[in-house]
Every structure is written in structure tokens, then in C-alpha cells.
Tab-separated table of C-alpha atoms in Angstrom:
chain	number	residue	atom	x	y	z
A	25	SER	CA	115.462	91.006	99.262
A	26	GLN	CA	117.247	94.331	99.217
A	27	GLN	CA	115.036	97.093	100.458
A	28	GLY	CA	114.897	100.624	99.310
A	29	GLU	CA	115.622	103.407	101.728
A	30	GLU	CA	113.070	106.001	102.659
A	31	ASP	CA	113.595	109.270	104.401
A	32	PRO	CA	112.704	110.684	106.669
A	33	GLN	CA	111.928	107.715	108.917
A	34	ALA	CA	109.411	109.872	110.732
A	35	LEU	CA	107.770	113.183	109.907
A	36	SER	CA	105.509	115.334	112.060
A	37	ILE	CA	103.664	118.280	110.535
A	38	GLN	CA	100.641	120.476	111.182
A	39	GLU	CA	97.371	120.063	109.354
A	40	GLY	CA	97.400	122.060	106.142
A	41	GLU	CA	101.130	121.744	105.590
A	42	ASN	CA	102.691	119.690	102.812
A	43	ALA	CA	104.512	116.428	103.494
A	44	THR	CA	107.348	115.147	101.333
A	45	MET	CA	108.776	111.648	101.557
A	46	ASN	CA	111.699	110.325	99.574
A	47	CYS	CA	112.560	106.858	98.393
A	48	SER	CA	115.798	105.544	96.936
A	49	TYR	CA	116.288	102.125	95.407
A	50	LYS	CA	119.131	100.069	94.022
A	51	THR	CA	118.103	98.068	90.974
A	52	SER	CA	116.497	98.876	87.635
A	53	ILE	CA	112.721	98.929	87.802
A	54	ASN	CA	109.617	98.558	85.694
A	55	ASN	CA	107.514	100.709	87.980
A	56	LEU	CA	107.455	102.199	91.461
A	57	GLN	CA	104.420	102.252	93.697
A	58	TRP	CA	103.457	104.084	96.869
A	59	TYR	CA	101.312	102.549	99.598
A	60	ARG	CA	99.780	103.758	102.830
A	61	GLN	CA	99.361	101.626	105.927
A	62	ASN	CA	97.400	102.623	108.977
A	63	SER	CA	98.655	101.113	112.201
A	64	GLY	CA	98.088	97.354	112.296
A	65	ARG	CA	96.145	97.328	109.049
A	66	GLY	CA	96.670	96.236	105.465
A	67	LEU	CA	98.115	98.302	102.670
A	68	VAL	CA	96.262	100.803	100.542
A	69	HIS	CA	97.623	101.377	97.051
A	70	LEU	CA	98.086	105.091	96.382
A	71	ILE	CA	99.762	105.527	93.044
A	72	LEU	CA	101.922	103.738	90.471
A	73	ILE	CA	104.489	105.466	88.296
A	74	ARG	CA	106.131	103.671	85.408
A	75	SER	CA	109.835	103.842	84.680
A	76	ASN	CA	109.258	105.994	81.598
A	77	GLU	CA	107.208	108.546	83.544
A	78	ARG	CA	108.700	111.432	85.499
A	79	GLU	CA	105.728	112.794	87.386
A	80	LYS	CA	102.221	111.732	88.255
A	81	HIS	CA	99.343	113.316	90.138
A	82	SER	CA	96.368	111.867	91.939
A	83	GLY	CA	94.252	114.243	93.973
A	84	ARG	CA	96.483	115.713	96.687
A	85	LEU	CA	99.295	113.344	95.816
A	86	ARG	CA	102.213	114.126	93.549
A	87	VAL	CA	104.857	111.533	92.768
A	88	THR	CA	108.115	112.101	90.936
A	89	LEU	CA	110.553	109.526	89.624
A	90	ASP	CA	114.176	110.057	88.655
A	91	THR	CA	115.529	106.815	87.263
A	92	SER	CA	119.002	108.278	86.767
A	93	LYS	CA	119.230	108.882	90.512
A	94	LYS	CA	117.122	105.823	91.378
A	95	SER	CA	114.876	107.929	93.550
A	96	SER	CA	111.250	108.912	93.926
A	97	SER	CA	109.358	111.373	96.066
A	98	LEU	CA	105.793	111.496	97.324
A	99	LEU	CA	104.276	114.871	98.094
A	100	ILE	CA	101.019	115.135	100.008
A	101	THR	CA	99.604	118.640	99.799
A	102	ALA	CA	97.302	120.297	102.312
A	103	SER	CA	97.677	117.421	104.748
A	104	ARG	CA	94.869	116.293	107.026
A	105	ALA	CA	94.880	114.450	110.336
A	106	ALA	CA	93.477	111.443	108.462
A	107	ASP	CA	96.697	111.273	106.432
A	108	THR	CA	98.493	110.056	109.566
A	109	ALA	CA	99.915	106.645	108.592
A	110	SER	CA	103.046	104.875	107.430
A	111	TYR	CA	103.953	105.358	103.785
A	112	PHE	CA	105.974	102.836	101.804
A	113	CYS	CA	107.462	102.897	98.361
A	114	ALA	CA	107.784	99.600	96.515
A	115	THR	CA	109.646	98.835	93.329
A	116	ALA	CA	108.718	96.235	90.751
A	117	GLY	CA	111.044	94.753	88.200
A	118	ALA	CA	110.298	92.365	85.385
A	119	THR	CA	109.086	89.617	87.714
A	120	ASN	CA	106.252	91.608	89.338
A	121	LYS	CA	107.756	91.052	92.797
A	122	LEU	CA	107.543	94.127	94.995
A	123	ILE	CA	110.515	95.246	97.047
A	124	PHE	CA	109.363	97.588	99.789
A	125	GLY	CA	111.205	100.541	101.210
A	126	THR	CA	111.780	101.065	104.904
A	127	GLY	CA	108.804	103.394	105.254
A	128	THR	CA	108.072	106.858	106.581
A	129	LEU	CA	105.825	107.349	109.593
A	130	LEU	CA	103.797	110.509	109.024
A	131	ALA	CA	101.995	112.222	111.882
A	132	VAL	CA	99.700	115.115	111.014
A	133	GLN	CA	98.804	117.182	114.051
A	134	PRO	CA	95.313	118.748	114.054
B	37	GLY	CA	88.034	97.458	93.112
B	38	ALA	CA	89.614	94.066	93.630
B	39	VAL	CA	89.115	92.645	97.109
B	40	VAL	CA	91.405	90.266	98.933
B	41	SER	CA	90.459	88.762	102.267
B	42	GLN	CA	92.503	86.993	104.904
B	43	HIS	CA	91.363	84.676	107.618
B	44	PRO	CA	91.821	84.773	110.502
B	45	SER	CA	92.578	88.414	111.218
B	46	ARG	CA	94.158	87.501	114.543
B	47	VAL	CA	95.355	84.215	115.963
B	48	ILE	CA	97.069	83.228	119.177
B	49	CYS	CA	98.631	79.803	119.367
B	50	LYS	CA	100.917	77.863	121.643
B	51	SER	CA	104.515	77.196	120.808
B	52	GLY	CA	104.916	74.002	118.788
B	53	THR	CA	101.514	74.085	117.140
B	54	SER	CA	100.755	74.859	113.493
B	55	VAL	CA	98.641	77.695	112.192
B	56	LYS	CA	96.988	78.058	108.805
B	57	ILE	CA	96.235	81.450	107.260
B	58	GLU	CA	93.958	81.772	104.252
B	59	CYS	CA	94.148	84.395	101.527
B	60	ARG	CA	91.266	84.728	99.089
B	61	SER	CA	90.687	86.903	96.058
B	62	LEU	CA	86.978	87.587	96.194
B	63	ASP	CA	86.160	89.064	92.822
B	64	PHE	CA	88.970	88.124	90.479
B	65	GLN	CA	91.174	85.177	89.587
B	66	ALA	CA	94.654	85.500	91.044
B	67	THR	CA	97.283	83.770	88.978
B	68	THR	CA	99.925	84.807	91.486
B	69	MET	CA	99.773	85.354	95.215
B	70	PHE	CA	102.486	86.756	97.412
B	71	TRP	CA	103.092	86.314	101.149
B	72	TYR	CA	104.795	88.980	103.216
B	73	ARG	CA	105.837	89.238	106.851
B	74	GLN	CA	106.009	92.489	108.775
B	75	PHE	CA	107.596	92.840	112.197
B	76	PRO	CA	106.582	95.787	114.420
B	77	LYS	CA	107.679	99.161	113.107
B	78	GLN	CA	109.351	97.532	110.125
B	79	SER	CA	108.630	97.213	106.445
B	80	LEU	CA	107.107	94.291	104.552
B	81	MET	CA	109.460	91.499	103.634
B	82	LEU	CA	108.487	89.173	100.812
B	83	MET	CA	108.486	85.567	101.965
B	84	ALA	CA	107.341	83.695	98.883
B	85	THR	CA	105.577	83.868	95.561
B	86	SER	CA	103.010	81.264	94.625
B	87	ASN	CA	101.463	80.543	91.264
B	88	GLU	CA	98.281	78.518	91.012
B	89	GLY	CA	98.995	74.835	90.601
B	90	SER	CA	102.750	75.014	91.086
B	91	LYS	CA	105.216	75.067	93.948
B	92	ALA	CA	105.906	78.335	95.694
B	93	THR	CA	109.148	80.192	95.178
B	94	TYR	CA	110.684	81.196	98.489
B	95	GLU	CA	112.916	84.182	99.140
B	96	GLN	CA	116.374	83.649	100.491
B	97	GLY	CA	116.370	82.880	104.196
B	98	VAL	CA	112.739	81.711	104.338
B	99	GLU	CA	112.396	78.060	105.334
B	100	LYS	CA	110.043	76.307	102.939
B	101	ASP	CA	109.460	73.416	105.347
B	102	LYS	CA	108.411	75.800	108.078
B	103	PHE	CA	106.201	78.057	105.987
B	104	LEU	CA	104.099	75.795	103.811
B	105	ILE	CA	102.303	77.522	100.972
B	106	ASN	CA	99.524	76.010	98.936
B	107	HIS	CA	97.880	77.742	95.987
B	108	ALA	CA	95.334	75.147	94.961
B	109	SER	CA	92.928	77.404	93.115
B	110	LEU	CA	92.862	80.765	91.384
B	111	THR	CA	91.138	82.333	94.375
B	112	LEU	CA	92.779	80.726	97.385
B	113	SER	CA	96.269	80.462	98.794
B	114	THR	CA	97.138	79.226	102.271
B	115	LEU	CA	100.182	79.760	104.443
B	116	THR	CA	100.789	77.250	107.214
B	117	VAL	CA	103.289	78.141	109.904
B	118	THR	CA	104.435	74.777	111.219
B	119	SER	CA	105.759	74.206	114.724
B	120	ALA	CA	105.371	77.880	115.492
B	121	HIS	CA	107.709	79.584	117.946
B	122	PRO	CA	107.493	82.999	119.613
B	123	GLU	CA	109.916	84.455	117.059
B	124	ASP	CA	107.340	83.657	114.351
B	125	SER	CA	104.978	86.160	115.932
B	126	SER	CA	104.405	88.756	113.262
B	127	PHE	CA	101.917	90.385	110.912
B	128	TYR	CA	101.438	88.233	107.822
B	129	ILE	CA	100.030	89.913	104.720
B	130	CYS	CA	99.107	88.371	101.405
B	131	SER	CA	98.580	90.002	98.054
B	132	ALA	CA	97.046	88.747	94.858
B	133	SER	CA	97.730	89.608	91.253
B	134	ALA	CA	95.788	88.841	88.097
B	135	GLY	CA	98.963	88.892	86.058
B	136	ASN	CA	99.518	92.597	85.518
B	137	TYR	CA	101.576	94.854	87.751
B	138	GLU	CA	98.775	95.483	90.213
B	139	GLN	CA	98.882	93.663	93.525
B	140	TYR	CA	95.874	93.767	95.800
B	141	PHE	CA	96.654	93.363	99.471
B	142	GLY	CA	94.718	91.553	102.135
B	143	PRO	CA	94.076	93.147	105.535
B	144	GLY	CA	96.723	91.031	107.243
B	145	THR	CA	96.789	88.387	109.984
B	146	ARG	CA	98.312	89.094	113.376
B	147	LEU	CA	99.980	85.912	114.677
B	148	THR	CA	101.016	85.694	118.311
B	149	VAL	CA	102.824	82.578	119.485
B	150	THR	CA	102.919	82.117	123.252
């Protein structure tokens, strides 16, 4: 399966700062989802944005979607040490299969 | 929220043996289950999609005779890694879907083949 690209691959910030991760994909989508994964653990679903939506908020998370550029961004505001994890975008087409991006490793320093 | 379990969470086996991993949806009926593999510091790669009562659909490059998938009920799917080799060592994750766009992920199984 073709994967989406995420950048940066790794991001290190101080507690309280904002973290922005970007995701680009190649095919048309039905929706795009963001997940978090702590080291060696399963995935936690963060947010889903549909192809006809441009922006979505959930708590400290803000996701944007630009289907013309085939890209999405995840913004985490006022980061905490507990936000340290890997973050993946995943796109879903008509078949409900998820194609995951390459991931961003976020480290939030206390 | 929907809960998906996997068993075992960790398994170590000898080269040449087979290992079975179970994926269960605990509080909903999963019409579709997905199996992913994740190598260290890499992303999840979809291996196969299984629908209850029918044969699994494998992604390109995944050997169906090596990775046997059974989805015998709406709450259970199993992945059997046959004749495992060290290169099969990986983190295997399942997800379950009730037919909408939500997938609920299990906690993963760490397989180490010695």
C-alpha cells in the first residue's frame, strides 16, 4: 500500500509550546484520521475529518484538511510531557481500508 | 467506547514453529477485521482484511499461505504465522470495524522469533 508522508519525522519541543505535524497523501479520500501511539503500545484514535470538512477541533487538537493539496495538519496546543508519542495520519477511501503515514515522533520536554 | 483485545500480548517462539494471535471485539460485532504489521520505528502496514465468514483479502506482497487468517465469528479473528522465521519478528496489530469508518485497534502483539 502506498503510504502518506509525514513531516517532520521527529519533533522536540518544550512543555507549553505548540506542536504541528503535517501529512501528505496521494489518492482521493473519504476521510483522514489521526492516531497516537505510545512506544510499544496500540493506537489511540484522536480525530477524524471528512473530505468535505476543512477544519476540526477536539480539545487541544486542531486538524485541517486541504483536499486540493492532498494534505492535512495536526496542531497540538499547550503541549504536555504526556503528549510524547508517535503520531500517525491515516487515510480512508471508499473501501474503509486505512493507509497510514510514516509518522512523526513527538518529544515534549518538561 | 469499543474495546478490542489481542492475545497474547507478547510471544517468543523458535524458528520453524507456528504462532496464533487472537483478536477479539469485546462489546460489538465486527463485520470486518484488519491485520497490520509494524516494524521498529516504522509505520503500520496493512497485511489483510477479513470479513466474517469469508476468505481474507491480502495486500500485495503478503503471503497468504504464511499468514493464515480466520474470521469465524463476528467477534473473533485469528492470525497464524506459520513456519515463523526471525524476519517475521514484528509488532502485529489488529483492528475491528462494525461497518462504518471507525476502526478500533487492539493493543498489539509483540512476536519475537529466535
